PDB file of C-alpha atoms in Angstrom:
ATOM      1  CA  MET M1282     273.584-130.063  18.495  1.00 53.00           C
ATOM      2  CA  LEU M1283     272.211-129.599  22.005  1.00 53.00           C
ATOM      3  CA  ASN M1284     272.602-126.090  23.402  1.00 55.00           C
ATOM      4  CA  ILE M1285     269.889-125.799  26.045  1.00 53.00           C
ATOM      5  CA  SER M1286     270.059-123.659  29.162  1.00 49.00           C
ATOM      6  CA  SER M1287     270.683-125.627  32.343  1.00 46.00           C
ATOM      7  CA  GLU M1288     267.983-123.586  34.103  1.00 47.00           C
ATOM      8  CA  ALA M1289     265.241-124.744  31.745  1.00 44.00           C
ATOM      9  CA  TYR M1290     266.510-128.277  31.266  1.00 63.00           C
ATOM     10  CA  SER M1291     268.796-128.972  34.203  1.00 78.00           C
ATOM     11  CA  MET M1292     268.164-132.714  34.016  1.00 81.00           C
ATOM     12  CA  ILE M1293     269.265-132.768  30.383  1.00 85.00           C
ATOM     13  CA  ALA M1294     272.491-130.959  31.228  1.00 83.00           C
ATOM     14  CA  GLN M1295     273.064-133.388  34.087  1.00 85.00           C
ATOM     15  CA  GLN M1296     272.717-136.428  31.814  1.00 88.00           C
ATOM     16  CA  ILE M1297     275.076-134.914  29.231  1.00 89.00           C
ATOM     17  CA  CYS M1298     277.713-134.355  31.903  1.00 88.00           C
ATOM     18  CA  GLU M1299     277.295-137.713  33.626  1.00 89.00           C
ATOM     19  CA  ARG M1300     277.436-139.636  30.336  1.00 91.00           C
ATOM     20  CA  GLY M1301     280.333-137.627  28.924  1.00 90.00           C
ATOM     21  CA  TRP M1302     278.329-136.645  25.855  1.00 92.00           C
ATOM     22  CA  HIS M1303     279.828-133.176  25.481  1.00 89.00           C
ATOM     23  CA  ASP M1304     281.316-133.866  22.042  1.00 90.00           C
ATOM     24  CA  PHE M1305     278.377-136.027  20.981  1.00 91.00           C
ATOM     25  CA  CYS M1306     275.949-133.167  21.640  1.00 86.00           C
ATOM     26  CA  LYS M1307     277.978-130.557  19.772  1.00 85.00           C
ATOM     27  CA  GLN M1308     277.024-129.284  16.328  1.00 84.00           C
ATOM     28  CA  PRO M1309     278.156-131.874  13.710  1.00 87.00           C
ATOM     29  CA  ASP M1310     280.791-131.026  11.130  1.00 88.00           C
ATOM     30  CA  SER M1311     280.052-130.610   7.429  1.00 91.00           C
ATOM     31  CA  ALA M1312     279.283-133.831   5.577  1.00 93.00           C
ATOM     32  CA  ASN M1313     280.765-135.144   2.349  1.00 94.00           C
ATOM     33  CA  VAL M1314     277.617-136.576   0.772  1.00 92.00           C
ATOM     34  CA  THR M1315     279.596-138.280  -1.994  1.00 93.00           C
ATOM     35  CA  LEU M1316     281.651-140.249   0.529  1.00 94.00           C
ATOM     36  CA  VAL M1317     278.508-141.160   2.472  1.00 93.00           C
ATOM     37  CA  ARG M1318     276.893-142.621  -0.642  1.00 92.00           C
ATOM     38  CA  GLU M1319     280.055-144.580  -1.445  1.00 93.00           C
ATOM     39  CA  LEU M1320     280.196-146.049   2.067  1.00 93.00           C
ATOM     40  CA  TYR M1321     276.593-147.214   1.933  1.00 91.00           C
ATOM     41  CA  ALA M1322     277.049-148.612  -1.571  1.00 90.00           C
ATOM     42  CA  ASN M1323     280.298-150.483  -0.852  1.00 91.00           C
ATOM     43  CA  HIS M1324     279.522-152.400   2.331  1.00 89.00           C
ATOM     44  CA  TYR M1325     281.081-155.862   2.352  1.00 83.00           C
ATOM     45  CA  SER M1326     278.581-158.661   1.751  1.00 70.00           C
ATOM     46  CA  ASP M1327     278.984-160.168   5.211  1.00 70.00           C
ATOM     47  CA  ARG M1328     277.605-158.598   8.377  1.00 70.00           C
ATOM     48  CA  ARG M1329     280.896-156.925   9.348  1.00 83.00           C
ATOM     49  CA  PRO M1330     280.482-153.172   9.897  1.00 92.00           C
ATOM     50  CA  VAL M1331     283.120-152.318   7.279  1.00 94.00           C
ATOM     51  CA  SER M1332     282.861-150.582   3.893  1.00 94.00           C
ATOM     52  CA  HIS M1333     285.463-150.121   1.150  1.00 93.00           C
ATOM     53  CA  VAL M1334     285.692-146.448   0.176  1.00 94.00           C
ATOM     54  CA  ARG M1335     288.270-145.168  -2.343  1.00 94.00           C
ATOM     55  CA  GLY M1336     290.774-147.882  -1.586  1.00 93.00           C
ATOM     56  CA  LYS M1337     290.357-147.746   2.209  1.00 94.00           C
ATOM     57  CA  ASP M1338     288.452-149.976   4.622  1.00 94.00           C
ATOM     58  CA  VAL M1339     286.224-147.785   6.792  1.00 95.00           C
ATOM     59  CA  VAL M1340     285.075-149.421  10.038  1.00 95.00           C
ATOM     60  CA  TRP M1341     281.791-148.189  11.492  1.00 95.00           C
ATOM     61  CA  ASP M1342     281.306-150.562  14.435  1.00 94.00           C
ATOM     62  CA  SER M1343     280.227-149.417  17.897  1.00 94.00           C
ATOM     63  CA  ASP M1344     283.814-148.903  19.104  1.00 95.00           C
ATOM     64  CA  ALA M1345     284.704-146.697  16.127  1.00 96.00           C
ATOM     65  CA  ILE M1346     281.520-144.648  16.556  1.00 96.00           C
ATOM     66  CA  ASN M1347     282.006-144.221  20.320  1.00 95.00           C
ATOM     67  CA  ASP M1348     285.640-143.227  19.758  1.00 95.00           C
ATOM     68  CA  TYR M1349     284.643-140.655  17.139  1.00 96.00           C
ATOM     69  CA  HIS M1350     282.099-139.057  19.494  1.00 95.00           C
ATOM     70  CA  LYS M1351     284.467-139.408  22.501  1.00 93.00           C
ATOM     71  CA  ILE M1352     281.816-141.383  24.388  1.00 93.00           C
ATOM     72  CA  ARG M1353     283.088-143.232  27.442  1.00 85.00           C
ATOM     73  CA  ARG M1354     282.524-146.970  27.366  1.00 82.00           C
ATOM     74  CA  ASN M1355     280.426-148.390  30.198  1.00 83.00           C
ATOM     75  CA  PRO M1356     281.068-152.094  30.869  1.00 85.00           C
ATOM     76  CA  LYS M1357     277.601-152.347  32.420  1.00 85.00           C
ATOM     77  CA  SER M1358     275.873-151.467  29.129  1.00 89.00           C
ATOM     78  CA  ALA M1359     273.551-154.221  27.924  1.00 91.00           C
ATOM     79  CA  SER M1360     272.635-154.625  24.273  1.00 92.00           C
ATOM     80  CA  TRP M1361     269.989-152.205  23.040  1.00 93.00           C
ATOM     81  CA  ALA M1362     267.857-155.126  21.839  1.00 93.00           C
ATOM     82  CA  ASP M1363     267.735-156.575  25.373  1.00 94.00           C
ATOM     83  CA  ILE M1364     267.060-153.180  26.982  1.00 95.00           C
ATOM     84  CA  LYS M1365     264.271-152.383  24.543  1.00 95.00           C
ATOM     85  CA  ALA M1366     262.683-155.814  24.961  1.00 95.00           C
ATOM     86  CA  THR M1367     262.360-155.353  28.728  1.00 95.00           C
ATOM     87  CA  THR M1368     260.958-151.808  28.550  1.00 96.00           C
ATOM     88  CA  THR M1369     257.201-151.408  28.959  1.00 96.00           C
ATOM     89  CA  ARG M1370     254.760-148.735  27.879  1.00 96.00           C
ATOM     90  CA  GLU M1371     253.898-148.172  31.500  1.00 96.00           C
ATOM     91  CA  GLN M1372     257.510-147.273  32.312  1.00 96.00           C
ATOM     92  CA  VAL M1373     257.709-144.866  29.394  1.00 97.00           C
ATOM     93  CA  ALA M1374     254.389-143.240  30.254  1.00 96.00           C
ATOM     94  CA  GLU M1375     255.277-142.773  33.924  1.00 95.00           C
ATOM     95  CA  LYS M1376     258.484-140.895  33.075  1.00 95.00           C
ATOM     96  CA  LEU M1377     257.530-139.050  29.883  1.00 95.00           C
ATOM     97  CA  CYS M1378     253.783-138.468  30.225  1.00 95.00           C
ATOM     98  CA  PRO M1379     252.805-137.011  33.628  1.00 91.00           C
ATOM     99  CA  MET M1380     249.266-136.268  32.395  1.00 93.00           C
ATOM    100  CA  GLY M1381     248.834-139.693  30.790  1.00 94.00           C
ATOM    101  CA  PRO M1382     250.066-141.103  27.464  1.00 95.00           C
ATOM    102  CA  ASP M1383     248.305-140.884  24.104  1.00 95.00           C
ATOM    103  CA  TRP M1384     249.329-143.982  22.170  1.00 95.00           C
ATOM    104  CA  GLU M1385     248.399-144.585  18.564  1.00 93.00           C
ATOM    105  CA  SER M1386     249.337-148.185  17.773  1.00 91.00           C
ATOM    106  CA  ASN M1387     253.122-148.343  18.353  1.00 92.00           C
ATOM    107  CA  TYR M1388     253.519-144.558  18.339  1.00 95.00           C
ATOM    108  CA  LEU M1389     253.273-142.026  21.142  1.00 96.00           C
ATOM    109  CA  LYS M1390     251.747-138.640  20.357  1.00 94.00           C
ATOM    110  CA  LEU M1391     254.190-136.004  21.529  1.00 93.00           C
ATOM    111  CA  SER M1392     251.378-133.749  22.650  1.00 92.00           C
ATOM    112  CA  SER M1393     251.273-135.955  25.768  1.00 94.00           C
ATOM    113  CA  VAL M1394     255.041-135.875  26.437  1.00 93.00           C
ATOM    114  CA  ASN M1395     256.704-133.467  28.885  1.00 91.00           C
ATOM    115  CA  HIS M1396     259.329-130.947  27.716  1.00 86.00           C
ATOM    116  CA  GLU M1397     262.333-132.963  28.868  1.00 89.00           C
ATOM    117  CA  GLY M1398     261.031-136.009  27.031  1.00 92.00           C
ATOM    118  CA  LYS M1399     260.364-133.976  23.882  1.00 91.00           C
ATOM    119  CA  ALA M1400     263.893-132.592  23.961  1.00 90.00           C
ATOM    120  CA  TRP M1401     265.450-136.040  24.162  1.00 93.00           C
ATOM    121  CA  ILE M1402     263.143-137.486  21.506  1.00 93.00           C
ATOM    122  CA  TYR M1403     264.068-134.586  19.223  1.00 90.00           C
ATOM    123  CA  PHE M1404     267.764-135.324  19.783  1.00 91.00           C
ATOM    124  CA  ILE M1405     267.313-139.078  19.346  1.00 94.00           C
ATOM    125  CA  SER M1406     265.375-138.521  16.114  1.00 91.00           C
ATOM    126  CA  ALA M1407     268.209-136.381  14.748  1.00 89.00           C
ATOM    127  CA  ARG M1408     271.332-138.192  15.947  1.00 92.00           C
ATOM    128  CA  ILE M1409     270.661-141.760  17.117  1.00 95.00           C
ATOM    129  CA  ILE M1410     267.520-143.279  15.527  1.00 94.00           C
ATOM    130  CA  PRO M1411     266.818-140.770  12.725  1.00 91.00           C
ATOM    131  CA  THR M1412     263.381-139.761  11.529  1.00 88.00           C
ATOM    132  CA  THR M1413     261.675-136.589  10.287  1.00 81.00           C
ATOM    133  CA  ALA M1414     258.432-137.126  12.244  1.00 82.00           C
ATOM    134  CA  THR M1415     257.660-134.269  14.630  1.00 80.00           C
ATOM    135  CA  SER M1416     254.236-135.076  16.075  1.00 89.00           C
ATOM    136  CA  ILE M1417     254.614-138.757  16.997  1.00 93.00           C
ATOM    137  CA  ALA M1418     257.452-141.005  18.164  1.00 95.00           C
ATOM    138  CA  ARG M1419     257.843-144.731  17.646  1.00 95.00           C
ATOM    139  CA  PHE M1420     258.157-146.826  20.799  1.00 96.00           C
ATOM    140  CA  ASP M1421     261.889-147.505  20.428  1.00 96.00           C
ATOM    141  CA  ARG M1422     262.654-143.762  20.419  1.00 96.00           C
ATOM    142  CA  CYS M1423     260.428-143.259  23.456  1.00 97.00           C
ATOM    143  CA  ALA M1424     262.098-146.181  25.212  1.00 97.00           C
ATOM    144  CA  LEU M1425     265.546-144.741  24.503  1.00 97.00           C
ATOM    145  CA  ALA M1426     264.452-141.351  25.865  1.00 96.00           C
ATOM    146  CA  TYR M1427     263.174-143.105  28.998  1.00 97.00           C
ATOM    147  CA  HIS M1428     266.502-144.894  29.580  1.00 96.00           C
ATOM    148  CA  ILE M1429     268.524-141.731  28.962  1.00 95.00           C
ATOM    149  CA  MET M1430     266.379-139.832  31.464  1.00 93.00           C
ATOM    150  CA  THR M1431     266.630-142.601  34.082  1.00 94.00           C
ATOM    151  CA  GLY M1432     270.410-142.999  33.768  1.00 93.00           C
ATOM    152  CA  THR M1433     270.531-146.485  32.245  1.00 95.00           C
ATOM    153  CA  PRO M1434     274.007-147.357  30.862  1.00 94.00           C
ATOM    154  CA  LEU M1435     273.757-147.309  27.058  1.00 95.00           C
ATOM    155  CA  ASP M1436     275.986-148.260  24.148  1.00 95.00           C
ATOM    156  CA  ILE M1437     275.163-145.384  21.785  1.00 95.00           C
ATOM    157  CA  GLY M1438     277.710-146.587  19.222  1.00 95.00           C
ATOM    158  CA  GLY M1439     275.974-149.964  19.082  1.00 94.00           C
ATOM    159  CA  ILE M1440     272.575-148.390  18.476  1.00 96.00           C
ATOM    160  CA  ILE M1441     273.941-146.194  15.666  1.00 96.00           C
ATOM    161  CA  GLU M1442     275.771-149.173  14.127  1.00 94.00           C
ATOM    162  CA  GLU M1443     272.443-151.023  14.025  1.00 93.00           C
ATOM    163  CA  GLN M1444     270.779-148.058  12.298  1.00 93.00           C
ATOM    164  CA  ILE M1445     273.509-147.811   9.633  1.00 92.00           C
ATOM    165  CA  LEU M1446     273.169-151.534   8.884  1.00 90.00           C
ATOM    166  CA  HIS M1447     269.399-151.136   8.659  1.00 88.00           C
ATOM    167  CA  CYS M1448     269.855-148.297   6.169  1.00 87.00           C
ATOM    168  CA  ILE M1449     272.174-150.458   4.032  1.00 87.00           C
ATOM    169  CA  LYS M1450     269.653-153.301   3.947  1.00 83.00           C
ATOM    170  CA  ASP M1451     266.709-151.022   3.190  1.00 79.00           C
ATOM    171  CA  GLN M1452     268.092-149.258   0.140  1.00 70.00           C
ATOM    172  CA  GLY M1453     265.019-147.050  -0.204  1.00 62.00           C
ATOM    173  CA  THR M1454     265.709-145.078   2.995  1.00 61.00           C
ATOM    174  CA  SER M1455     267.700-141.881   3.401  1.00 75.00           C
ATOM    175  CA  LEU M1456     271.439-141.950   4.021  1.00 81.00           C
ATOM    176  CA  TYR M1457     271.727-141.487   7.761  1.00 87.00           C
ATOM    177  CA  PHE M1458     274.593-140.042   9.846  1.00 92.00           C
ATOM    178  CA  PRO M1459     276.336-138.061   7.078  1.00 92.00           C
ATOM    179  CA  SER M1460     278.622-136.073   9.396  1.00 93.00           C
ATOM    180  CA  LEU M1461     279.620-139.142  11.415  1.00 95.00           C
ATOM    181  CA  ILE M1462     280.373-141.207   8.306  1.00 95.00           C
ATOM    182  CA  THR M1463     282.392-138.373   6.787  1.00 95.00           C
ATOM    183  CA  GLY M1464     284.478-138.223   9.971  1.00 95.00           C
ATOM    184  CA  LEU M1465     285.004-142.006  10.016  1.00 96.00           C
ATOM    185  CA  CYS M1466     286.125-141.890   6.374  1.00 96.00           C
ATOM    186  CA  GLN M1467     288.592-139.120   7.165  1.00 95.00           C
ATOM    187  CA  ASN M1468     289.941-141.062  10.165  1.00 95.00           C
ATOM    188  CA  ALA M1469     290.492-144.058   7.855  1.00 95.00           C
ATOM    189  CA  GLY M1470     292.565-141.930   5.484  1.00 96.00           C
ATOM    190  CA  VAL M1471     289.965-141.528   2.739  1.00 95.00           C
ATOM    191  CA  GLU M1472     290.763-138.443   0.681  1.00 93.00           C
ATOM    192  CA  GLY M1473     288.108-136.067  -0.550  1.00 91.00           C
ATOM    193  CA  ASN M1474     287.678-134.769  -4.075  1.00 91.00           C
ATOM    194  CA  PRO M1475     287.082-131.143  -5.125  1.00 91.00           C
ATOM    195  CA  LYS M1476     283.980-132.329  -6.993  1.00 91.00           C
ATOM    196  CA  ASP M1477     282.479-134.024  -3.917  1.00 93.00           C
ATOM    197  CA  ASP M1478     279.084-132.791  -2.714  1.00 92.00           C
ATOM    198  CA  ILE M1479     279.574-131.083   0.670  1.00 91.00           C
ATOM    199  CA  LYS M1480     276.608-130.546   2.987  1.00 88.00           C
ATOM    200  CA  PRO M1481     276.870-127.856   5.714  1.00 85.00           C
ATOM    201  CA  PRO M1482     276.188-128.889   9.316  1.00 74.00           C
ATOM    202  CA  GLN M1483     272.829-128.676  10.999  1.00 65.00           C
ATOM    203  CA  ARG M1484     271.885-126.045  13.537  1.00 56.00           C
ATOM    204  CA  VAL M1485     272.089-126.685  17.246  1.00 53.00           C
ATOM    205  CA  ILE M1486     269.039-127.579  19.308  1.00 54.00           C
ATOM    206  CA  THR M1487     268.295-124.574  21.503  1.00 52.00           C
ATOM    207  CA  ASP M1488     265.587-123.570  23.969  1.00 53.00           C
ATOM    208  CA  ALA M1489     263.709-121.914  21.104  1.00 54.00           C
ATOM    209  CA  THR M1490     263.973-125.083  18.998  1.00 51.00           C
ATOM    210  CA  ILE M1491     262.472-127.236  21.724  1.00 51.00           C
ATOM    211  CA  SER M1492     259.759-124.671  22.475  1.00 55.00           C
ATOM    212  CA  SER M1493     258.798-124.535  18.798  1.00 53.00           C
ATOM    213  CA  TYR M1494     258.947-128.327  18.583  1.00 48.00           C
ATOM    214  CA  ALA M1495     256.738-128.629  21.655  1.00 49.00           C
ATOM    215  CA  GLN M1496     254.158-126.275  20.133  1.00 52.00           C
ATOM    216  CA  VAL M1497     254.033-128.350  16.941  1.00 47.00           C
ATOM    217  CA  ALA M1498     253.670-131.570  18.896  1.00 45.00           C
ATOM    218  CA  GLY M1499     250.993-130.040  21.119  1.00 48.00           C
ATOM    219  CA  ARG M1500     248.547-129.068  18.373  1.00 45.00           C
ATOM    220  CA  ALA M1501     245.244-130.907  18.431  1.00 40.00           C
ATOM    221  CA  ASN M1502     245.665-132.350  14.910  1.00 41.00           C
ATOM    222  CA  PRO M1503     249.258-131.659  13.939  1.00 42.00           C
ATOM    223  CA  GLU M1504     250.352-132.269  10.375  1.00 44.00           C
ATOM    224  CA  PRO M1505     253.763-133.860   9.814  1.00 45.00           C
ATOM    225  CA  LEU M1506     256.342-131.252   8.904  1.00 42.00           C
ATOM    226  CA  PRO M1507     258.505-131.888   5.838  1.00 47.00           C
ATOM    227  CA  PRO M1508     262.246-132.146   6.337  1.00 48.00           C
ATOM    228  CA  ARG M1509     263.702-128.670   6.757  1.00 44.00           C
ATOM    229  CA  GLU M1510     265.824-127.585   3.819  1.00 49.00           C
ATOM    230  CA  GLU M1511     268.463-124.975   3.291  1.00 54.00           C
ATOM    231  CA  PRO M1512     267.025-121.523   2.531  1.00 58.00           C
ATOM    232  CA  MET M1513     267.367-120.545  -1.131  1.00 59.00           C
ATOM    233  CA  THR M1514     269.981-118.112  -2.265  1.00 67.00           C
ATOM    234  CA  LYS M1515     268.879-115.232  -4.510  1.00 66.00           C
ATOM    235  CA  ALA M1516     270.439-116.977  -7.509  1.00 70.00           C
ATOM    236  CA  GLU M1517     268.545-120.197  -6.776  1.00 66.00           C
ATOM    237  CA  LEU M1518     265.285-118.311  -6.288  1.00 69.00           C
ATOM    238  CA  SER M1519     265.766-116.433  -9.572  1.00 70.00           C
ATOM    239  CA  GLN M1520     266.378-119.721 -11.366  1.00 70.00           C
ATOM    240  CA  THR M1521     263.261-121.237  -9.796  1.00 70.00           C
ATOM    241  CA  ILE M1522     261.199-118.206 -10.875  1.00 71.00           C
ATOM    242  CA  ARG M1523     262.467-118.566 -14.442  1.00 71.00           C
ATOM    243  CA  GLN M1524     261.563-122.254 -14.448  1.00 69.00           C
ATOM    244  CA  ILE M1525     258.054-121.492 -13.184  1.00 72.00           C
ATOM    245  CA  GLN M1526     257.622-118.795 -15.823  1.00 67.00           C
ATOM    246  CA  GLN M1527     258.740-121.230 -18.523  1.00 68.00           C
ATOM    247  CA  GLU M1528     256.279-123.835 -17.271  1.00 66.00           C
ATOM    248  CA  VAL M1529     253.453-121.282 -17.185  1.00 68.00           C
ATOM    249  CA  GLY M1530     254.379-120.204 -20.725  1.00 68.00           C
ATOM    250  CA  GLY M1531     254.299-123.824 -21.826  1.00 65.00           C
ATOM    251  CA  LEU M1532     250.841-124.247 -20.275  1.00 67.00           C
ATOM    252  CA  ARG M1533     249.622-121.154 -22.102  1.00 67.00           C
ATOM    253  CA  LYS M1534     250.939-122.491 -25.419  1.00 67.00           C
ATOM    254  CA  ASP M1535     249.434-125.949 -24.821  1.00 65.00           C
ATOM    255  CA  HIS M1536     246.081-124.357 -23.996  1.00 68.00           C
ATOM    256  CA  GLU M1537     246.224-122.121 -27.061  1.00 71.00           C
ATOM    257  CA  ASP M1538     247.079-125.079 -29.316  1.00 71.00           C
ATOM    258  CA  PHE M1539     244.172-127.025 -27.848  1.00 72.00           C
ATOM    259  CA  ARG M1540     241.858-124.054 -28.342  1.00 74.00           C
ATOM    260  CA  GLN M1541     242.839-123.771 -32.010  1.00 76.00           C
ATOM    261  CA  GLU M1542     242.342-127.506 -32.518  1.00 76.00           C
ATOM    262  CA  MET M1543     238.916-127.357 -30.879  1.00 76.00           C
ATOM    263  CA  LYS M1544     237.999-124.312 -32.965  1.00 76.00           C
ATOM    264  CA  ALA M1545     238.907-126.115 -36.195  1.00 77.00           C
ATOM    265  CA  THR M1546     237.029-129.252 -35.076  1.00 77.00           C
ATOM    266  CA  MET M1547     233.898-127.277 -34.161  1.00 76.00           C
ATOM    267  CA  SER M1548     234.048-125.445 -37.477  1.00 76.00           C
ATOM    268  CA  TRP M1549     234.258-128.743 -39.339  1.00 78.00           C
ATOM    269  CA  ILE M1550     231.361-130.204 -37.344  1.00 78.00           C
ATOM    270  CA  GLY M1551     229.299-127.050 -37.971  1.00 74.00           C
ATOM    271  CA  ASN M1552     229.921-127.177 -41.706  1.00 76.00           C
ATOM    272  CA  MET M1553     229.075-130.857 -41.786  1.00 76.00           C
ATOM    273  CA  VAL M1554     225.789-130.270 -39.913  1.00 73.00           C
ATOM    274  CA  LYS M1555     224.869-127.478 -42.321  1.00 74.00           C
ATOM    275  CA  SER M1556     225.644-129.672 -45.320  1.00 77.00           C
ATOM    276  CA  VAL M1557     223.570-132.528 -43.960  1.00 75.00           C
ATOM    277  CA  GLY M1558     220.715-130.156 -43.047  1.00 71.00           C
ATOM    278  CA  THR M1559     220.726-128.556 -46.473  1.00 75.00           C
ATOM    279  CA  LYS M1560     220.768-131.949 -48.119  1.00 71.00           C
ATOM    280  CA  LEU M1561     217.778-133.051 -46.039  1.00 75.00           C
ATOM    281  CA  GLN M1562     216.078-129.641 -46.558  1.00 70.00           C
ATOM    282  CA  PHE M1563     216.001-128.784 -42.836  1.00 67.00           C
ATOM    283  CA  ASP M1564     215.277-125.239 -41.680  1.00 67.00           C
ATOM    284  CA  LEU M1565     218.589-124.099 -40.166  1.00 62.00           C
ATOM    285  CA  SER M1566     217.666-120.453 -39.596  1.00 65.00           C
ATOM    286  CA  ASP M1567     217.307-120.981 -35.817  1.00 64.00           C
ATOM    287  CA  CYS M1568     220.697-122.640 -35.417  1.00 62.00           C
ATOM    288  CA  VAL M1569     223.098-120.686 -33.215  1.00 61.00           C
ATOM    289  CA  GLU M1570     226.857-120.611 -33.698  1.00 61.00           C
ATOM    290  CA  PRO M1571     228.607-122.566 -30.924  1.00 58.00           C
ATOM    291  CA  VAL M1572     230.540-120.617 -28.327  1.00 58.00           C
ATOM    292  CA  SER M1573     234.250-120.744 -29.011  1.00 58.00           C
ATOM    293  CA  VAL M1574     236.685-122.100 -26.442  1.00 53.00           C
ATOM    294  CA  PRO M1575     237.679-119.154 -24.212  1.00 58.00           C
ATOM    295  CA  PRO M1576     241.337-118.112 -24.020  1.00 56.00           C
ATOM    296  CA  PRO M1577     243.298-119.404 -21.033  1.00 52.00           C
ATOM    297  CA  GLU M1578     243.044-117.484 -17.805  1.00 53.00           C
ATOM    298  CA  VAL M1579     246.366-118.178 -16.143  1.00 47.00           C
ATOM    299  CA  PRO M1580     247.227-115.438 -13.657  1.00 50.00           C
ATOM    300  CA  PRO M1581     250.852-114.323 -13.584  1.00 48.00           C
ATOM    301  CA  PRO M1582     252.847-115.796 -10.699  1.00 44.00           C
ATOM    302  CA  VAL M1583     253.179-113.650  -7.592  1.00 42.00           C
ATOM    303  CA  TYR M1584     256.460-113.658  -5.709  1.00 39.00           C
ATOM    304  CA  GLY M1585     257.531-112.283  -2.345  1.00 40.00           C
ATOM    305  CA  ASP M1586     259.419-109.067  -1.864  1.00 39.00           C
ATOM    306  CA  GLU M1587     263.197-109.012  -2.168  1.00 35.00           C
ATOM    307  CA  GLU M1588     263.503-108.418   1.542  1.00 34.00           C
ATOM    308  CA  HIS M1589     262.109-111.900   2.221  1.00 33.00           C
ATOM    309  CA  VAL M1590     264.868-113.601   0.256  1.00 33.00           C
ATOM    310  CA  HIS M1591     267.619-114.673   2.646  1.00 34.00           C
ATOM    311  CA  GLU M1592     271.184-115.557   1.863  1.00 33.00           C
ATOM    312  CA  ARG M1593     272.224-119.075   2.807  1.00 34.00           C
ATOM    313  CA  ASP M1594     273.202-119.459   6.435  1.00 34.00           C
ATOM    314  CA  ALA M1595     273.666-122.514   8.613  1.00 34.00           C
ATOM    315  CA  PRO M1596     271.045-124.906   7.154  1.00 34.00           C
ATOM    316  CA  VAL M1597     269.341-127.774   8.876  1.00 37.00           C
ATOM    317  CA  GLU M1598     270.248-131.391   8.470  1.00 40.00           C
ATOM    318  CA  SER M1599     267.803-133.818  10.187  1.00 42.00           C
ATOM    319  CA  GLY M1600     270.384-136.437  10.784  1.00 51.00           C
ATOM    320  CA  HIS M1601     269.986-137.759   7.276  1.00 51.00           C
ATOM    321  CA  ILE M1602     270.377-136.817   3.655  1.00 55.00           C
TER     322      ILE M1602
END
């Protein structure tokens, strides 16, 4: 997940080593999306962090999450709620924004955040408190970046447990932590099925990723980027082209049917006007035939060259499905 040169981000490498986050920062494994959906759908009614998946109880409390990521427990770690409540904007700005912060309500514009802060916010947004926003960061993500950078003892498993519970309560959100949940299900003895939907792992965060992310966040009026998706295979692109062609053909037919209906209606109206005019002995010699509805002008779709179609490689997963 994090693969950044120690020269460019020596402080990041130092925090990873000191916190024992080597496994946590590695590229996640593939995710079984079917199992993830079942875990979120089959949470017990009480507040216990346990779900029943295919006959097995899967525990996703802070201890289970920390064990899965091989994160060392720190007895000095306070609860994230208490840490966040005592963190101020001034503290965050002093550490993350050397040129001054640019707050927008409860969000910090990343154009005012230094590179180390951007890197941690990117990681937090993908693996701890997920989001797809790339130009702004909510205060809790900024506060977590601040405490990571300053060496505060943190219970990462507890924070992730809180996020999973939040996702269960808010059923309209994405399904977060697919790789983690798949691993917890496997550790609990849940067996997969050949028909399960498997999602490949996300790419690692590299120097180039952070540089690109920093450029996006540094634009004067950045637009939010959509979640990155897997590149299409040639077969998928061909199918999409056929669907577009069918839709265009349907539009042509609908337009042609409408044109014929309008032509018949105009003809009927014209004949009726002539009949009424003749009956009333009007001079109709100056009447001009109405202009018919023109045929549709739908240009054929234009597609890129074959050389721009890439085979599927390691796609991106933004910490959620």
